[in-house]
Short mmCIF file of C-alpha atoms in Angstrom, two decimals:
data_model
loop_
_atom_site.label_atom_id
_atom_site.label_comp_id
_atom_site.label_asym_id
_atom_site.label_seq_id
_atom_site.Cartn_x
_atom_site.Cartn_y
_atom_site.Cartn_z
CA UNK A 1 -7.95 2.33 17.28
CA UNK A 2 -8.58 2.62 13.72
CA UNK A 3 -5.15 1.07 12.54
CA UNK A 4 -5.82 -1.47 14.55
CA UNK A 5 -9.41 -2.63 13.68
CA UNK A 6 -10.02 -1.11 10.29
CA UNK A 7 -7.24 0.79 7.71
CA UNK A 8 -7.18 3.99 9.12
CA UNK A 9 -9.06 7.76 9.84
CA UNK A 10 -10.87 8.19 7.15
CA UNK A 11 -9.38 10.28 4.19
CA UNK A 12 -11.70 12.32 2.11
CA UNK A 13 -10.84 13.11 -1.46
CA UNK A 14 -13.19 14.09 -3.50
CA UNK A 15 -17.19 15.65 -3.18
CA UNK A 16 -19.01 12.73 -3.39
CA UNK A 17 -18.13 11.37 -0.11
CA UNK A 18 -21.04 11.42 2.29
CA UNK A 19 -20.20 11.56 5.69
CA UNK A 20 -23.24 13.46 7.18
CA UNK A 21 -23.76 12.09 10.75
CA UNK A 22 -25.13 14.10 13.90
CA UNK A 23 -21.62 14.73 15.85
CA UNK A 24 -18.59 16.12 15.71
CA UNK A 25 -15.33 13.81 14.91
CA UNK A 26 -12.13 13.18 14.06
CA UNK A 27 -10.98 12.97 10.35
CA UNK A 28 -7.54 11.87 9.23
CA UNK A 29 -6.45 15.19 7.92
CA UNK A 30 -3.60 17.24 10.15
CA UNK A 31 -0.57 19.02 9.71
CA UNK A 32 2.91 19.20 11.66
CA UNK A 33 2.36 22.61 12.18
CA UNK A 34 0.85 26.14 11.17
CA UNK A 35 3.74 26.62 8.43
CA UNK A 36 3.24 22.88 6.96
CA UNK A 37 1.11 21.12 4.23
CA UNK A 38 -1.97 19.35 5.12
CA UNK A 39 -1.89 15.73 4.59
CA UNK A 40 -3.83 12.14 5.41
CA UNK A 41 -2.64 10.24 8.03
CA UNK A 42 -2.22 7.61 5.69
CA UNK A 43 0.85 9.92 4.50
CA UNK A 44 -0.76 10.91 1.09
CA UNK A 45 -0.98 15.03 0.67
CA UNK A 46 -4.36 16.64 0.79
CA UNK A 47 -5.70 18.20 -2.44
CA UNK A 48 -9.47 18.46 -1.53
CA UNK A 49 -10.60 20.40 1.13
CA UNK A 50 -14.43 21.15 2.65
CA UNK A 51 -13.54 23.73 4.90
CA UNK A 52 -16.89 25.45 6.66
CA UNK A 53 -16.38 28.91 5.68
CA UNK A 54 -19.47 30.71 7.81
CA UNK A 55 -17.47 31.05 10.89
CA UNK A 56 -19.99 28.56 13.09
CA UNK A 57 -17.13 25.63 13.96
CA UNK A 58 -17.85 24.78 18.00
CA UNK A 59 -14.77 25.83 18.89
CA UNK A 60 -13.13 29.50 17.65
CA UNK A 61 -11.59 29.69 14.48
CA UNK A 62 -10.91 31.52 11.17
CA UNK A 63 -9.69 32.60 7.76
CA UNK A 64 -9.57 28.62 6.96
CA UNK A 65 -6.33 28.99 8.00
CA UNK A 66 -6.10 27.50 11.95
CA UNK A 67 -4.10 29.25 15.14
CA UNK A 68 -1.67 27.70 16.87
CA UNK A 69 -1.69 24.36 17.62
CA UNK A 70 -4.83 23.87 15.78
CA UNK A 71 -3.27 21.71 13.50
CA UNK A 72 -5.98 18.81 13.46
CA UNK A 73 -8.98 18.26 11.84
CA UNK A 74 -12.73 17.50 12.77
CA UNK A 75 -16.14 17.16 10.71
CA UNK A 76 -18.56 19.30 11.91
CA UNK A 77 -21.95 17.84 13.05
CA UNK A 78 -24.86 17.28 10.73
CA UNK A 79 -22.87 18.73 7.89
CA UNK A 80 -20.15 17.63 5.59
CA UNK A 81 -17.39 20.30 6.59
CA UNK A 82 -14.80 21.07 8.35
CA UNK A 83 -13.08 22.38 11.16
CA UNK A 84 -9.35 22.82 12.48
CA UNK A 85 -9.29 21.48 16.26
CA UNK A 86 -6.32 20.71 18.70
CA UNK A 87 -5.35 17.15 18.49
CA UNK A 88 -5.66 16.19 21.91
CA UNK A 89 -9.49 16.95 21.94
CA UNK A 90 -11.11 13.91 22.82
CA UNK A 91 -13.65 13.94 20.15
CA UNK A 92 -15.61 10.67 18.03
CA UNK A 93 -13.77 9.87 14.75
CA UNK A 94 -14.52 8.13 11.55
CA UNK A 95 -12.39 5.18 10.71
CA UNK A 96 -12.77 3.09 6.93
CA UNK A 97 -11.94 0.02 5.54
CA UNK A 98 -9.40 0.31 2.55
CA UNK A 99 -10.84 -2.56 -0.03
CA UNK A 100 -6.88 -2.54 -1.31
CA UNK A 101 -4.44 -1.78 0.62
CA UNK A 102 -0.66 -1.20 -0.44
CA UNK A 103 1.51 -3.01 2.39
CA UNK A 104 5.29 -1.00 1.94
CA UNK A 105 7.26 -3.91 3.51
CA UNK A 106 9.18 -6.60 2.00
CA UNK A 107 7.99 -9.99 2.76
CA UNK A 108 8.06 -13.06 0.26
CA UNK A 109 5.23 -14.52 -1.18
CA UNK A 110 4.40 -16.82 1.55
CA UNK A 111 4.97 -14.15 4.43
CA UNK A 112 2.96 -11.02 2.37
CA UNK A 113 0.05 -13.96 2.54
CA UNK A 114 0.04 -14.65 5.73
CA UNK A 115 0.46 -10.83 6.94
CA UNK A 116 -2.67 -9.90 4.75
CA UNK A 117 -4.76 -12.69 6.51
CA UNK A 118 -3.28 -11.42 9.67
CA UNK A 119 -4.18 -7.68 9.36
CA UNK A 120 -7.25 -6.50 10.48
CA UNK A 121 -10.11 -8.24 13.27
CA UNK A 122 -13.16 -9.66 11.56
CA UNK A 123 -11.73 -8.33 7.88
CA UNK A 124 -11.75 -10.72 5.35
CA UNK A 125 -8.59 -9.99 3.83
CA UNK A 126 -5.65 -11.64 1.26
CA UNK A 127 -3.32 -11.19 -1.15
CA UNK A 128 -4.86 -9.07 -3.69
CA UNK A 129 -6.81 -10.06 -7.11
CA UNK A 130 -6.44 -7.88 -10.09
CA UNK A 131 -8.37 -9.22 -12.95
CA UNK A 132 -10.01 -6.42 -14.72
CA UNK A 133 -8.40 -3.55 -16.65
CA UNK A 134 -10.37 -0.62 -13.80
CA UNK A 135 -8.37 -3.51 -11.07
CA UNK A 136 -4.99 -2.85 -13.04
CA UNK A 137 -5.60 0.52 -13.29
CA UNK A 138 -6.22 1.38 -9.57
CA UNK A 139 -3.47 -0.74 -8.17
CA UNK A 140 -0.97 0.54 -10.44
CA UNK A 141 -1.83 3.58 -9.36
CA UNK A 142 -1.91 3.17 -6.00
CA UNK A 143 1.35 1.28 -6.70
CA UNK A 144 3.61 4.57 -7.30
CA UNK A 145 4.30 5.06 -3.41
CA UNK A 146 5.64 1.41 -3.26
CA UNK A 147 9.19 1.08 -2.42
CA UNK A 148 9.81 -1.87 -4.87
CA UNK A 149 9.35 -1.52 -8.80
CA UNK A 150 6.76 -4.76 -8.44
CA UNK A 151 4.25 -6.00 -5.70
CA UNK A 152 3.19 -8.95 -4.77
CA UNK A 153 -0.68 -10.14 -6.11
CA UNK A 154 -2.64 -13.14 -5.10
CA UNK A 155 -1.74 -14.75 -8.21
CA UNK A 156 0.05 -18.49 -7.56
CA UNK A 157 0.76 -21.73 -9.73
CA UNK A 158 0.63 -24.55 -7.68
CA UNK A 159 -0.64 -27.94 -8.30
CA UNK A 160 -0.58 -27.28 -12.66
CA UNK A 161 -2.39 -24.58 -12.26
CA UNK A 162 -2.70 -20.62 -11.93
CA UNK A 163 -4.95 -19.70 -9.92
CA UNK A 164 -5.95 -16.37 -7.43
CA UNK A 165 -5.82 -16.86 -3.67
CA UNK A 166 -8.87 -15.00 -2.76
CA UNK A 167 -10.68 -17.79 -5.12
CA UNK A 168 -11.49 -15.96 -8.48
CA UNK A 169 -10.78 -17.14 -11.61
CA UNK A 170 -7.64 -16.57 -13.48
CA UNK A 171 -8.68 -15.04 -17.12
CA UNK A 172 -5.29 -14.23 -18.20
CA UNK A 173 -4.85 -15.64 -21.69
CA UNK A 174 -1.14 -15.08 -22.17
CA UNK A 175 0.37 -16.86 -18.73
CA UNK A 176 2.93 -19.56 -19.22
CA UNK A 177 1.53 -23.31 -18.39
CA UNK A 178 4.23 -24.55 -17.01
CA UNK A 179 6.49 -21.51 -15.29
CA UNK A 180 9.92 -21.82 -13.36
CA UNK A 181 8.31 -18.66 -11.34
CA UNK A 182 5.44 -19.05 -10.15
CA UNK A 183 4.20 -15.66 -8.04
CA UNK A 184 2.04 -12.78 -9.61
CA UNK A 185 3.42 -9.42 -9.68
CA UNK A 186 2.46 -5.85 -10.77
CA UNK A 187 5.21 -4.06 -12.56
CA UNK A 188 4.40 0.08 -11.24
CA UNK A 189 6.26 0.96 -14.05
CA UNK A 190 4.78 -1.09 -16.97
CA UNK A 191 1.68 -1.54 -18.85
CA UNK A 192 1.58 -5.60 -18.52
CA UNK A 193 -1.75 -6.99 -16.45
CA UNK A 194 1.13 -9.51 -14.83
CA UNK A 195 4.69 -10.42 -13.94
CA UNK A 196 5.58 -14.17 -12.90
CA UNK A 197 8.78 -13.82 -10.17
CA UNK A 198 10.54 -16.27 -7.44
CA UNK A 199 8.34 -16.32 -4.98
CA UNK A 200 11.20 -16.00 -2.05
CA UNK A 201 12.31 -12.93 -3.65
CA UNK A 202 11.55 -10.05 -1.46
CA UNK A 203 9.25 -6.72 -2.09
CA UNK A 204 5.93 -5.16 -1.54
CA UNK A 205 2.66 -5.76 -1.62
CA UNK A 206 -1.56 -5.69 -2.45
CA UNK A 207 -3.74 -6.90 0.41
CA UNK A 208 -7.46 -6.66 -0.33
CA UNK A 209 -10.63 -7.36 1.27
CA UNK A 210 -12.30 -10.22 -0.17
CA UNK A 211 -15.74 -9.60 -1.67
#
């Protein structure tokens, strides 16, 4: 359900995240099994953990450390911790909406486009703007699990001029004014704001939702 209407279960990385509600529910943290490394089911391996350490989960459990087939994870009610459950509980869960999201397939220009429009119901989303140096930052980051050296951005020439698909302005000073490529890229590797490539040429890529 949540991969289909929003991004995913919610992944929780840090302290600041609120998520205070008045049941019990699904989060996207698991493991295969009791000898494995807890991870997001986005794929990305857990670091932070808010484990409730007073023994007073609803169902039986201990040491922080999960029985068995306990391998799945569950906020408890009216507090921000947590609690190892068995993954075929039907429980509520929390879903999110990703504001950039890091598609790992290869599709041209056109296609990454029109998959990003495609993605979620009644999300706004498109091939990604980067325009700030906290934008560049993130998605580069983010950018070290792609399976290309460059994804795809939002950024097109077409018509004489540059511009950004999800309609913001282009305030790149340095971008060629008359290009023989003429799709935006961000080089994972590299320190530029932009890359200009063949926009048939195949890799991954940056949707976000539009603000």
């Amino acid at each position: 359900y949540c991969r289909t209407h929003h991004t995913d279960l919610i992944t929780i990385t840090e302290e600041t995240v609120d998520l205070t509600s008045n049941y019990n529910g699904w989060i996207g943290l698991h493991r295969e099994d009791k000898a494995s490394d807890w991870k997001w089911s986005t794929g990305e391996k857990a670091t932070f953990f808010r484990w409730n350490n007073n023994n007073n989960c609803y169902y039986y459990y201990y040491d922080n450390s999960c029985d068995g087939g306990w391998n799945c994870v569950y906020k408890k009610y009216q507090q921000n911790k947590w609690c190892c459950g068995i993954c075929h509980w039907d429980l509520p869960f929390f879903c999110y909406d990703e504001i950039l999201v890091l598609v790992k397939e290869n599709k041209t220009w056109e296609e990454a486009l029109e998959h990003c429009r495609n993605m979620k119901e009644m999300k706004n989303y498109t091939l990604a703007t980067l325009n700030t140096p906290d934008d560049h930052d993130f998605a580069r980051e983010k950018a070290q699990l792609a399976t290309t050296e460059e994804v795809w951005t939002g950024l097109r020439y077409l018509g004489d001029e540059w511009f950004w698909v999800g309609g913001e302005p282009v305030q790149y000073q340095n971008i060629p004014s008359c290009p023989a490529e003429r799709c935006g890229v961000l080089e994972k590797n590299s320190n530029s704001s932009f890359g200009i490539r063949d926009c048939n040429e195949r890799r991954n890529f940056f949707c976000y939702i539009k603000p």
